[in-house]
CSV table of C-alpha atoms in Angstrom, one decimal:
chain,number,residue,atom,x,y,z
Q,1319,UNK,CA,42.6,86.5,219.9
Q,1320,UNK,CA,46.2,86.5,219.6
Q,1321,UNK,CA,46.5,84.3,222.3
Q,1322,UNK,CA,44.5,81.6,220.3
Q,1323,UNK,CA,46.8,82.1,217.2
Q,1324,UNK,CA,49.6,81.6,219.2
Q,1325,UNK,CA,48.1,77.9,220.2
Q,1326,UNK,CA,47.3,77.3,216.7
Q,1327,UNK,CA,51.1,78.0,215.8
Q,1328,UNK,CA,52.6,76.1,218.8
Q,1329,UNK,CA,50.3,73.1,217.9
Q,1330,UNK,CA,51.7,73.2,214.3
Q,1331,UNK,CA,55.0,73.1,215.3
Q,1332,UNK,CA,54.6,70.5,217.8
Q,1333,UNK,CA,52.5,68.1,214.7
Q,1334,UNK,CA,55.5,69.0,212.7
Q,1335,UNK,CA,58.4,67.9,215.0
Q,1336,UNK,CA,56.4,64.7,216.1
Q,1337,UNK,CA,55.8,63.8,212.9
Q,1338,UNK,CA,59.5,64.1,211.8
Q,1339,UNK,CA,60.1,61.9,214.4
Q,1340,UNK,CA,58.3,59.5,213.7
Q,1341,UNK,CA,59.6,59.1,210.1
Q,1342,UNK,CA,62.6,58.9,211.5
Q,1343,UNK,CA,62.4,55.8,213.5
Q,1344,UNK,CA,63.2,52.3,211.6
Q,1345,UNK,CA,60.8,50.8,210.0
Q,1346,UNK,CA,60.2,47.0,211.1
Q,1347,UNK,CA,60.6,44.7,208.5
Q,1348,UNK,CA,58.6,41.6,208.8
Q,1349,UNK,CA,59.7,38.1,206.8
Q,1350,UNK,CA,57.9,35.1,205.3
Q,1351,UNK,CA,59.5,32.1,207.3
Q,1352,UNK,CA,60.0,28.9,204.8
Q,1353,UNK,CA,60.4,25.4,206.4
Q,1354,UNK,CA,62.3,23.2,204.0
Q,1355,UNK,CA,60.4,20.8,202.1
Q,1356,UNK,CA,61.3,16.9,200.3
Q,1357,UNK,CA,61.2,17.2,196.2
Q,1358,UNK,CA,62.2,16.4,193.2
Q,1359,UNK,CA,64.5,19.3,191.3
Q,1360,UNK,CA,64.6,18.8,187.2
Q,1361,UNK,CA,66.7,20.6,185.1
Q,1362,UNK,CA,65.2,20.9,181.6
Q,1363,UNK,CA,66.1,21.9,178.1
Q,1364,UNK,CA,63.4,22.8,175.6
Q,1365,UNK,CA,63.7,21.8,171.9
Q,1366,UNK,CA,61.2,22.8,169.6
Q,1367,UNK,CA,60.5,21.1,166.1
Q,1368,UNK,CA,57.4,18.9,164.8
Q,1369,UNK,CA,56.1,15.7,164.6
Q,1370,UNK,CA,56.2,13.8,161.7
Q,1371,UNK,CA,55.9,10.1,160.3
Q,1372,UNK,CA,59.3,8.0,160.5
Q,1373,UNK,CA,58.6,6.8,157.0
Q,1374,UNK,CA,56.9,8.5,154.5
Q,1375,UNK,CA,57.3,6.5,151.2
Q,1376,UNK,CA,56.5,9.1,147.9
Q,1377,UNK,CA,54.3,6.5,145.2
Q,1378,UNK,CA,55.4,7.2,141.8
Q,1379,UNK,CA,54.8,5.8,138.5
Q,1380,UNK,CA,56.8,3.2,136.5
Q,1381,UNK,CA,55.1,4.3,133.2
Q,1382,UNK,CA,54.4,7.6,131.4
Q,1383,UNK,CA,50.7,9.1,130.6
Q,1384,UNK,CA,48.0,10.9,132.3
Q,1385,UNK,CA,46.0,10.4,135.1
Q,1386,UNK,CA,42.9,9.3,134.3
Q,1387,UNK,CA,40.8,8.7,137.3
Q,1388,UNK,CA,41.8,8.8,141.4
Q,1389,UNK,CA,40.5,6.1,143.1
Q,1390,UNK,CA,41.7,7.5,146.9
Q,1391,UNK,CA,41.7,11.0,148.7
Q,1392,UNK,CA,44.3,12.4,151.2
Q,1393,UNK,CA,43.1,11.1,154.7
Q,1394,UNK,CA,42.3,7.6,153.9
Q,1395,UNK,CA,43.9,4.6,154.7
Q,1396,UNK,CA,45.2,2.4,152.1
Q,1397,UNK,CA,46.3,-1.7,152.4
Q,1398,UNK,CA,50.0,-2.0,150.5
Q,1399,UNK,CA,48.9,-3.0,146.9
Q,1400,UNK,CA,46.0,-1.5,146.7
Q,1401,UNK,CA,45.2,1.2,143.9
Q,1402,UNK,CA,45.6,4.5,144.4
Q,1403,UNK,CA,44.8,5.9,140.9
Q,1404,UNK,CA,44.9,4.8,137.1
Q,1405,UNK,CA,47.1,6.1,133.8
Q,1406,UNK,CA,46.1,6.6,130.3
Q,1407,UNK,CA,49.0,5.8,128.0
Q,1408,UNK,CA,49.9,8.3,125.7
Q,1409,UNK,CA,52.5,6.4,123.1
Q,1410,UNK,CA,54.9,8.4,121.3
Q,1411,UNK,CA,54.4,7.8,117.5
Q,1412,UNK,CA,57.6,7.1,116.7
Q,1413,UNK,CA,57.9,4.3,119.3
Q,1414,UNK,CA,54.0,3.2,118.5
Q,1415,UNK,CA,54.5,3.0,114.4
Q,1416,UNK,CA,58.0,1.1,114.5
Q,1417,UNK,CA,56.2,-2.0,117.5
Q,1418,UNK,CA,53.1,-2.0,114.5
Q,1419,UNK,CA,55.8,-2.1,111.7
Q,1420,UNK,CA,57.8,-4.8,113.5
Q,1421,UNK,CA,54.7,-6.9,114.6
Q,1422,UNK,CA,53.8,-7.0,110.4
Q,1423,UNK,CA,57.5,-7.9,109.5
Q,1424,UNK,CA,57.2,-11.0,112.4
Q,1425,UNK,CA,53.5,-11.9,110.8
Q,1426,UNK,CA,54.8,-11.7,107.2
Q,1427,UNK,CA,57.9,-13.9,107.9
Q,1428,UNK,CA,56.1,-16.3,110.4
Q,1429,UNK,CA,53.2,-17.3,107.5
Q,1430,UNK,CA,56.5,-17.5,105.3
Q,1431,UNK,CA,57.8,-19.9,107.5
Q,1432,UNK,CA,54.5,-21.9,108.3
Q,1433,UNK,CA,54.3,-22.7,104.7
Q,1434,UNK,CA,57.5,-24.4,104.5
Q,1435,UNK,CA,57.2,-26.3,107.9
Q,1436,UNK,CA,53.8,-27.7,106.4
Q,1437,UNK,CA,55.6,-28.6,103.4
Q,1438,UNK,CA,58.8,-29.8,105.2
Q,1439,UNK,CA,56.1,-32.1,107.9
Q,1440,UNK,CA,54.7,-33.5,104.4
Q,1441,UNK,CA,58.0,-34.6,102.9
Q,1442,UNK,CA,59.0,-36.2,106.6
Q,1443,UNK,CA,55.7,-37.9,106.8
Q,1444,UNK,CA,56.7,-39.6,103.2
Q,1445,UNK,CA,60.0,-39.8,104.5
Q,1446,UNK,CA,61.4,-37.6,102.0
Q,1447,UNK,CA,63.7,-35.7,104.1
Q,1448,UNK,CA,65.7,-36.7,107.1
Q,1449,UNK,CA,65.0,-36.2,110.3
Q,1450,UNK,CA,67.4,-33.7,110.8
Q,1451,UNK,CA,66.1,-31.1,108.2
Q,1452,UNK,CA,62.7,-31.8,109.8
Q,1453,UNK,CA,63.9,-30.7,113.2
Q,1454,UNK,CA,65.8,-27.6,111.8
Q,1455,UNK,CA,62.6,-26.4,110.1
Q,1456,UNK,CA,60.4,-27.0,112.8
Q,1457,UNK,CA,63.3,-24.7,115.2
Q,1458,UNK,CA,62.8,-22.2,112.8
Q,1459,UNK,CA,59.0,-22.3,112.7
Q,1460,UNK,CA,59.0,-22.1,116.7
Q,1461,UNK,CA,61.4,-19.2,116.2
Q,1462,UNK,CA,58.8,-16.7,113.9
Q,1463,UNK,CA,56.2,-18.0,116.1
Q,1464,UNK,CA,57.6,-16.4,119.1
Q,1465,UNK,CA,59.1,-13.4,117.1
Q,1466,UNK,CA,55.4,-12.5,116.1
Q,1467,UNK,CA,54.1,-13.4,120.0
Q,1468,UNK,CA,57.1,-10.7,121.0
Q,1469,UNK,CA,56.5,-8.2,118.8
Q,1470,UNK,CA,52.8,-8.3,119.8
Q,1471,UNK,CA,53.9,-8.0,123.4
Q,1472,UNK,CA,55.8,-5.2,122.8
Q,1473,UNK,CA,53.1,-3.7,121.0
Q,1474,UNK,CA,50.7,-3.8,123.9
Q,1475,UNK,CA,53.1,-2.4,126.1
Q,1476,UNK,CA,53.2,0.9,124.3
Q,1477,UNK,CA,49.9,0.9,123.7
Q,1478,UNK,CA,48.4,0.0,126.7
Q,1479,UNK,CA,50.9,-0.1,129.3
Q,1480,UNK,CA,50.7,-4.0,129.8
Q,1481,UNK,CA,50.3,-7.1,127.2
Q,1482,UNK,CA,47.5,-9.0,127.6
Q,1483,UNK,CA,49.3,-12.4,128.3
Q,1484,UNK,CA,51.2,-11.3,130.9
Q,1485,UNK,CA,50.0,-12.0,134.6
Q,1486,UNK,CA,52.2,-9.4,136.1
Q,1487,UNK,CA,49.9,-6.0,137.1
Q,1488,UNK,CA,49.4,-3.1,134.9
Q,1489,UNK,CA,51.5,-0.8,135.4
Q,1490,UNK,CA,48.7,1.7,134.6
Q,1491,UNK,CA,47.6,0.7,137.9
Q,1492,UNK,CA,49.3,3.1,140.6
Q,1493,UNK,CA,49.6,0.8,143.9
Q,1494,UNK,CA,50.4,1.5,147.0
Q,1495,UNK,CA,53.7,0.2,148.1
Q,1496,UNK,CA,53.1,0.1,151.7
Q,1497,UNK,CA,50.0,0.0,154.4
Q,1498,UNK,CA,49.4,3.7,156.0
Q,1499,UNK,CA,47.6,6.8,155.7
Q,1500,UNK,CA,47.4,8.7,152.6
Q,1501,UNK,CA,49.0,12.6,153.2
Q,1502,UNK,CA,48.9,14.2,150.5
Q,1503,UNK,CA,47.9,13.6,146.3
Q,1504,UNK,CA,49.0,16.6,144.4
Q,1505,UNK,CA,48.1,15.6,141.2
Q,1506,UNK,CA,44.2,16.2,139.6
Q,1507,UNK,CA,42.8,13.7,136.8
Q,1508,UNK,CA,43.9,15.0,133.7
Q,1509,UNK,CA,47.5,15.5,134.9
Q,1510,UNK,CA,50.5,14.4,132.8
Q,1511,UNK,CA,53.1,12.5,135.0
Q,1512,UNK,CA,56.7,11.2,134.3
Q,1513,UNK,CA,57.8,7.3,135.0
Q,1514,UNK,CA,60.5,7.1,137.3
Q,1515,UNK,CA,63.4,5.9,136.1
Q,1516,UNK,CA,67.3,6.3,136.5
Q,1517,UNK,CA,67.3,9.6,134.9
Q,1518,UNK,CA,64.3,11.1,136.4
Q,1519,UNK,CA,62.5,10.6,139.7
Q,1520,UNK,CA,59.3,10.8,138.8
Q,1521,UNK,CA,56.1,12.6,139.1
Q,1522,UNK,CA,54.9,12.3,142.9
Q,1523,UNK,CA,51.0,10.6,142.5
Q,1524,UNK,CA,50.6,10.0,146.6
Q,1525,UNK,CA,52.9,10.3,149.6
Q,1526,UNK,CA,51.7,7.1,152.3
Q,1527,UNK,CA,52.9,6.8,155.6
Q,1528,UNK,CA,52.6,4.7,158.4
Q,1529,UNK,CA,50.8,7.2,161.3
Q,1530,UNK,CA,51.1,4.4,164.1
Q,1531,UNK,CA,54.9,5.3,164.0
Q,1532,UNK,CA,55.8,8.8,164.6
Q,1533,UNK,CA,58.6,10.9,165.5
Q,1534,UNK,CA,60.0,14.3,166.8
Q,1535,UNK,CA,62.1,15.7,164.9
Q,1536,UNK,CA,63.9,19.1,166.5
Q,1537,UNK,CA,67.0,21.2,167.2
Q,1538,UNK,CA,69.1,22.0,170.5
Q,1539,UNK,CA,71.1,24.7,171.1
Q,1540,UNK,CA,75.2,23.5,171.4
Q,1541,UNK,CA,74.9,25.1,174.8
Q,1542,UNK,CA,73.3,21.9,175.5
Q,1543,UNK,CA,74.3,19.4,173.2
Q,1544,UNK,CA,76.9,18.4,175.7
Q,1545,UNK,CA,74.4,16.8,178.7
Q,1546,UNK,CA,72.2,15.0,175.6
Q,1547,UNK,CA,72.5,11.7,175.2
Q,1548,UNK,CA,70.4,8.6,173.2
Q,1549,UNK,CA,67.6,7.0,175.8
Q,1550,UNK,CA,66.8,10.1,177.5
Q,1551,UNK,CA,62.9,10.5,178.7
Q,1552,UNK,CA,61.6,13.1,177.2
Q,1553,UNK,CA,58.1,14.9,177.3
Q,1554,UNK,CA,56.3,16.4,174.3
Q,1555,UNK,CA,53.8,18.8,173.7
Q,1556,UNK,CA,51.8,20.0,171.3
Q,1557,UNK,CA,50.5,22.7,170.5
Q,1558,UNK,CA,47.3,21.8,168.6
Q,1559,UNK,CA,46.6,19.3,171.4
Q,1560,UNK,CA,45.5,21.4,174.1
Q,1561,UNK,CA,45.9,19.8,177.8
Q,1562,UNK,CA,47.9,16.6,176.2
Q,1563,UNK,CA,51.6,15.7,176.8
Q,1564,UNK,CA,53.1,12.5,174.8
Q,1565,UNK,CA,56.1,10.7,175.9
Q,1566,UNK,CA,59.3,9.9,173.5
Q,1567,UNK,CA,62.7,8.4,174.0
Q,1568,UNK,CA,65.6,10.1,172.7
Q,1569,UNK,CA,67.1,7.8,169.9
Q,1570,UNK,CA,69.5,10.1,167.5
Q,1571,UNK,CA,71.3,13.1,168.3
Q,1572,UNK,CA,73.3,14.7,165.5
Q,1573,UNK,CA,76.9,14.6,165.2
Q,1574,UNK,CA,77.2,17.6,163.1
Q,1575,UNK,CA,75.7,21.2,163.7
Q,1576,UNK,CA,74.5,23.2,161.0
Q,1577,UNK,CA,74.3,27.2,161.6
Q,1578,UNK,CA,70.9,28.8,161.9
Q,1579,UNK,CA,69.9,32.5,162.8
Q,1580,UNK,CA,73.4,33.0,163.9
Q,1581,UNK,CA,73.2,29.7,166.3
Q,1582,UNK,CA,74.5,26.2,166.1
Q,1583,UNK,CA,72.1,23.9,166.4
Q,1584,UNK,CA,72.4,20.2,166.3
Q,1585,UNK,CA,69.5,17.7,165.2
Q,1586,UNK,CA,67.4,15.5,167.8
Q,1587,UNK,CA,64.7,12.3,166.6
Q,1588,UNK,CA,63.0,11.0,169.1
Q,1589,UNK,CA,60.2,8.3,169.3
Q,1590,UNK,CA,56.7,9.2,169.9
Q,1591,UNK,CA,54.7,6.8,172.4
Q,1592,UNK,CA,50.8,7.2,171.1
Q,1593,UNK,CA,48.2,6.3,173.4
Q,1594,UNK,CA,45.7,4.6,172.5
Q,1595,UNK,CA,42.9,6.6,170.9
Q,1596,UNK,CA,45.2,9.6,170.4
Q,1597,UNK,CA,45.6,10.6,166.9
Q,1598,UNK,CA,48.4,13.2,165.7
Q,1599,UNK,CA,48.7,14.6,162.5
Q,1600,UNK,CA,51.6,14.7,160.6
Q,1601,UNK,CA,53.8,18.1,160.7
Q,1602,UNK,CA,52.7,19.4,164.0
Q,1603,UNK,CA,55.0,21.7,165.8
Q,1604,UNK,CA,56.0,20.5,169.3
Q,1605,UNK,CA,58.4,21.6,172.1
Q,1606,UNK,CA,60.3,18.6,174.1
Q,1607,UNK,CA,61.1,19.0,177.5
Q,1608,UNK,CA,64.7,17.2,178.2
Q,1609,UNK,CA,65.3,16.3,181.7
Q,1610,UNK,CA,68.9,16.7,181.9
Q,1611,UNK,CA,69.7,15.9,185.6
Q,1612,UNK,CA,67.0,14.9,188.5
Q,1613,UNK,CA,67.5,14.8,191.8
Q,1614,UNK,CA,64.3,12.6,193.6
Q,1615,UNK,CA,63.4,13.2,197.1
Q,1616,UNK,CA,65.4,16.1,198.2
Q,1617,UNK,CA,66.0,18.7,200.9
Q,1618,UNK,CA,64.7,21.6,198.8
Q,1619,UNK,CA,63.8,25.7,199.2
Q,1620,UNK,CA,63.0,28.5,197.6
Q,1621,UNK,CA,65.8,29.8,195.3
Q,1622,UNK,CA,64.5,33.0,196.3
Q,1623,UNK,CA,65.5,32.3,200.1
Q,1624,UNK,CA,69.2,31.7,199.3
Q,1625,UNK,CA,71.9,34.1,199.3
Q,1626,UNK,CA,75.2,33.4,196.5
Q,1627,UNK,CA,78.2,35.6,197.4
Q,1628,UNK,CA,81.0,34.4,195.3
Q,1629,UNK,CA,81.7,30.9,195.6
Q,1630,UNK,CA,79.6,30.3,199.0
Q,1631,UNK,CA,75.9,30.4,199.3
Q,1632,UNK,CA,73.8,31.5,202.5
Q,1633,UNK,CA,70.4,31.3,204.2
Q,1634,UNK,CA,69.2,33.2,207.2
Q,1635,UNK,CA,67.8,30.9,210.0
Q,1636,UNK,CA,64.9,32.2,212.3
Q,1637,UNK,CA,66.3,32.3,215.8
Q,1638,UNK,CA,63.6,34.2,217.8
Q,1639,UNK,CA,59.9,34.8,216.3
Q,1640,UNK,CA,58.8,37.3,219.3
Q,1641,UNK,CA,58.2,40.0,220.2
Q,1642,UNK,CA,60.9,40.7,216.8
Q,1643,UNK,CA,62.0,38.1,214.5
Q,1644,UNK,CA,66.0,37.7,214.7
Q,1645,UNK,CA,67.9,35.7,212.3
Q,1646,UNK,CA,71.3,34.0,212.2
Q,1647,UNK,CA,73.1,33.9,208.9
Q,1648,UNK,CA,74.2,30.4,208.2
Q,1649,UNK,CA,76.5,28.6,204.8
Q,1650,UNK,CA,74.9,26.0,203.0
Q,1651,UNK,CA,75.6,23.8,200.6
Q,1652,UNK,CA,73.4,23.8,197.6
Q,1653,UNK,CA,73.2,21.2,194.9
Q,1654,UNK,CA,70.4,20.8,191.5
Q,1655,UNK,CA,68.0,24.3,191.0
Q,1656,UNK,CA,65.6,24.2,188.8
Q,1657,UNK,CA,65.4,28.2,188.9
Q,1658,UNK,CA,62.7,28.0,191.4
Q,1659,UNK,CA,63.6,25.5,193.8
Q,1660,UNK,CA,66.6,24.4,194.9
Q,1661,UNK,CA,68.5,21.3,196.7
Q,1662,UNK,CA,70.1,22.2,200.0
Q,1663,UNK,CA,72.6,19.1,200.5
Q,1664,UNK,CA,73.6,20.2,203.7
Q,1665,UNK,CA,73.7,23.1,206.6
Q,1666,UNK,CA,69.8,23.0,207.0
Q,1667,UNK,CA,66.9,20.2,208.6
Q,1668,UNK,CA,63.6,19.5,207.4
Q,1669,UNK,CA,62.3,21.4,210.9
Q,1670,UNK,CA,64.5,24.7,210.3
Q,1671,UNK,CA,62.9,27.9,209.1
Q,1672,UNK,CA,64.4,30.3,207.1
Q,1673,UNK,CA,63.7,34.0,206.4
Q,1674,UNK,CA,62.0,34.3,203.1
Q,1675,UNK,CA,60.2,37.5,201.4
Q,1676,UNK,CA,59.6,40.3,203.0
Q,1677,UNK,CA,56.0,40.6,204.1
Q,1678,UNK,CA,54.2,43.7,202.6
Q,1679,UNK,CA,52.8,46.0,205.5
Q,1680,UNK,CA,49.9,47.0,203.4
Q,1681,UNK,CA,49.0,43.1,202.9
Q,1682,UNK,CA,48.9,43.1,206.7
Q,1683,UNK,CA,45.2,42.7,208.2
């Protein structure tokens, strides 16, 4: 019996010491190799900001009143000219009672006046009177005639918005002043609205714009208002448009930065190509990518696979693969990164390979 327990004892210390051993013995590390590769490396700012029409033109009215009927709804499109909605004058009395008072006063004086021409066109047919003092009363005839025609002109237009003779369009008449899309109408029939004038600018009936025509409109951090410049490519997305990019051309970067959120940020437009078929609505929010430097066709590796000590930057080339992998550190010369990838411009061939990640032993087969 106690020579049993001392077997069990001796085998306990022997498991213990062997497996001390073994745990101390280095472990193997095993690498990914990476063979460099031909690319393209990008580096790319983001700018966010939204999409909107280049021109939106705000249709106001030229006389005061209330809206009396809507002939268009946000959406549709609309042919410059066209009528968008219709205003019911509203005179002010004051204004309405002196064009009635003057339009009498002309009436009065111009039957006045007719009676003497007649009687002046008599005397001239007998030849009575010269010539002369038939001419100067027929002037003044002409004269109360148009004074009357005036004052019932002037008349109309308070009244109605328009006089009757005149072939110019009602000004009741709210047109469109350009072909687009209708955005927005934010007044209701029944709505009192202001003329524009150069006091006042007006009651808004309809915003138009042209949607064929669109632009991004965004900020840029001054970190990288320096490398931005008109005619850059850039690449939109958007966010309502799932699985859709748009392209745009840079065409106005702003000279001056305003301060938001404790940031200076300067003001991009850029042109927005729409393919055909593709319709975007005004004000949705978009990032642009910014390629700020390419390089095309490339020696390029894992940024990973790199190591930067101070100024110098090194990789570790695969010397022997069996039975253990050995590697020789060697400098190389690195160029555009992208953050993933990066351009090796010289110290390494397209057939090298270089020690990558190391290779977990529990991924092992």
């Amino acid at each position: 019996m106690r020579t049993i327990l001392l077997s069990f004892v001796g085998a306990a210390v022997i498991g213990t010491f062997y497996f001390l051993w073994k745990k101390a013995q280095p472990v193997k590390v095993q690498y990914e190799t990476v063979i460099p590769g031909r690319d393209t490396v990008e580096t790319k700012t983001v700018a966010t900001g939204n999409v909107e029409p280049r021109y939106e033109v705000l249709i106001k009215p030229q006389i005061s009143g209330i809206i009396s009927e809507l002939l268009k709804e946000a959406g549709q499109m609309v042919k410059a000219g066209e009528i968008i909605a219709q205003i019911k004058i509203i005179p002010e009395m004051v204004q309405l009672n002196s064009a009635e008072s003057r339009v009498n006063v002309a009436e009065i004086s111009l039957k006045q006046v007719e009676e003497t021409f007649k009687r002046d066109e008599q005397l001239y047919n007998q030849k009575v009177i010269s010539t002369e003092e038939y001419e100067a009363s027929q002037a003044t005839y002409l004269r109360a005639k148009e004074e009357r025609d005036n004052a019932r002109n002037a008349l109309d237009i308070i009244r109605d918005g328009i006089a009757k003779n005149s072939s110019v369009s009602s000004t009741t008449q709210i047109r469109s002043t350009i072909t687009g899309m209708i955005l927005d109408i934010p007044v209701k029939v029944g709505n009192s609205v202001i003329q524009s004038n150069n006091f006042n600018d007006g009651t808004t009936i309809a915003s138009v714009a042209d949607m064929n025509d669109m632009i991004f409109r965004g900020n840029v951090d001054e970190t990288e208002i320096g490398r931005i410049r008109e005619g850059m490519p850039i690449k939109l997305t958007i966010g309502a448009l799932e699985n859709q990019s748009f392209n745009a051309l840079l065409e106005y970067v702003s000279p001056k930065g305003v301060e938001k959120n404790g940031a200076i940020q300067f003001e991009i437009k850029a042109a927005v190509t729409i393919p055909e078929g593709s319709f975007i609505r005004a004000g949705y929010s978009a990032n642009a990518e910014i390629v700020l430097k390419r390089a095309e066709d490339v020696l390029t590796i894992p940024e990973s696979a790199v190591e930067f000590r101070g100024d110098s930057a090194f990789v570790y080339l695969l010397k022997e693969e069996t039975p253990e992998q050995v590697f020789e550190r060697r400098q190389v010369q690195t160029g555009l990164s992208d953050g993933v990838k990066i351009e090796i411009s010289n110290g390494l061939s397209a057939t090298d390979k270089i020690r990558g990640s190391v290779i977990d032993p529990k991924l092992k087969k």
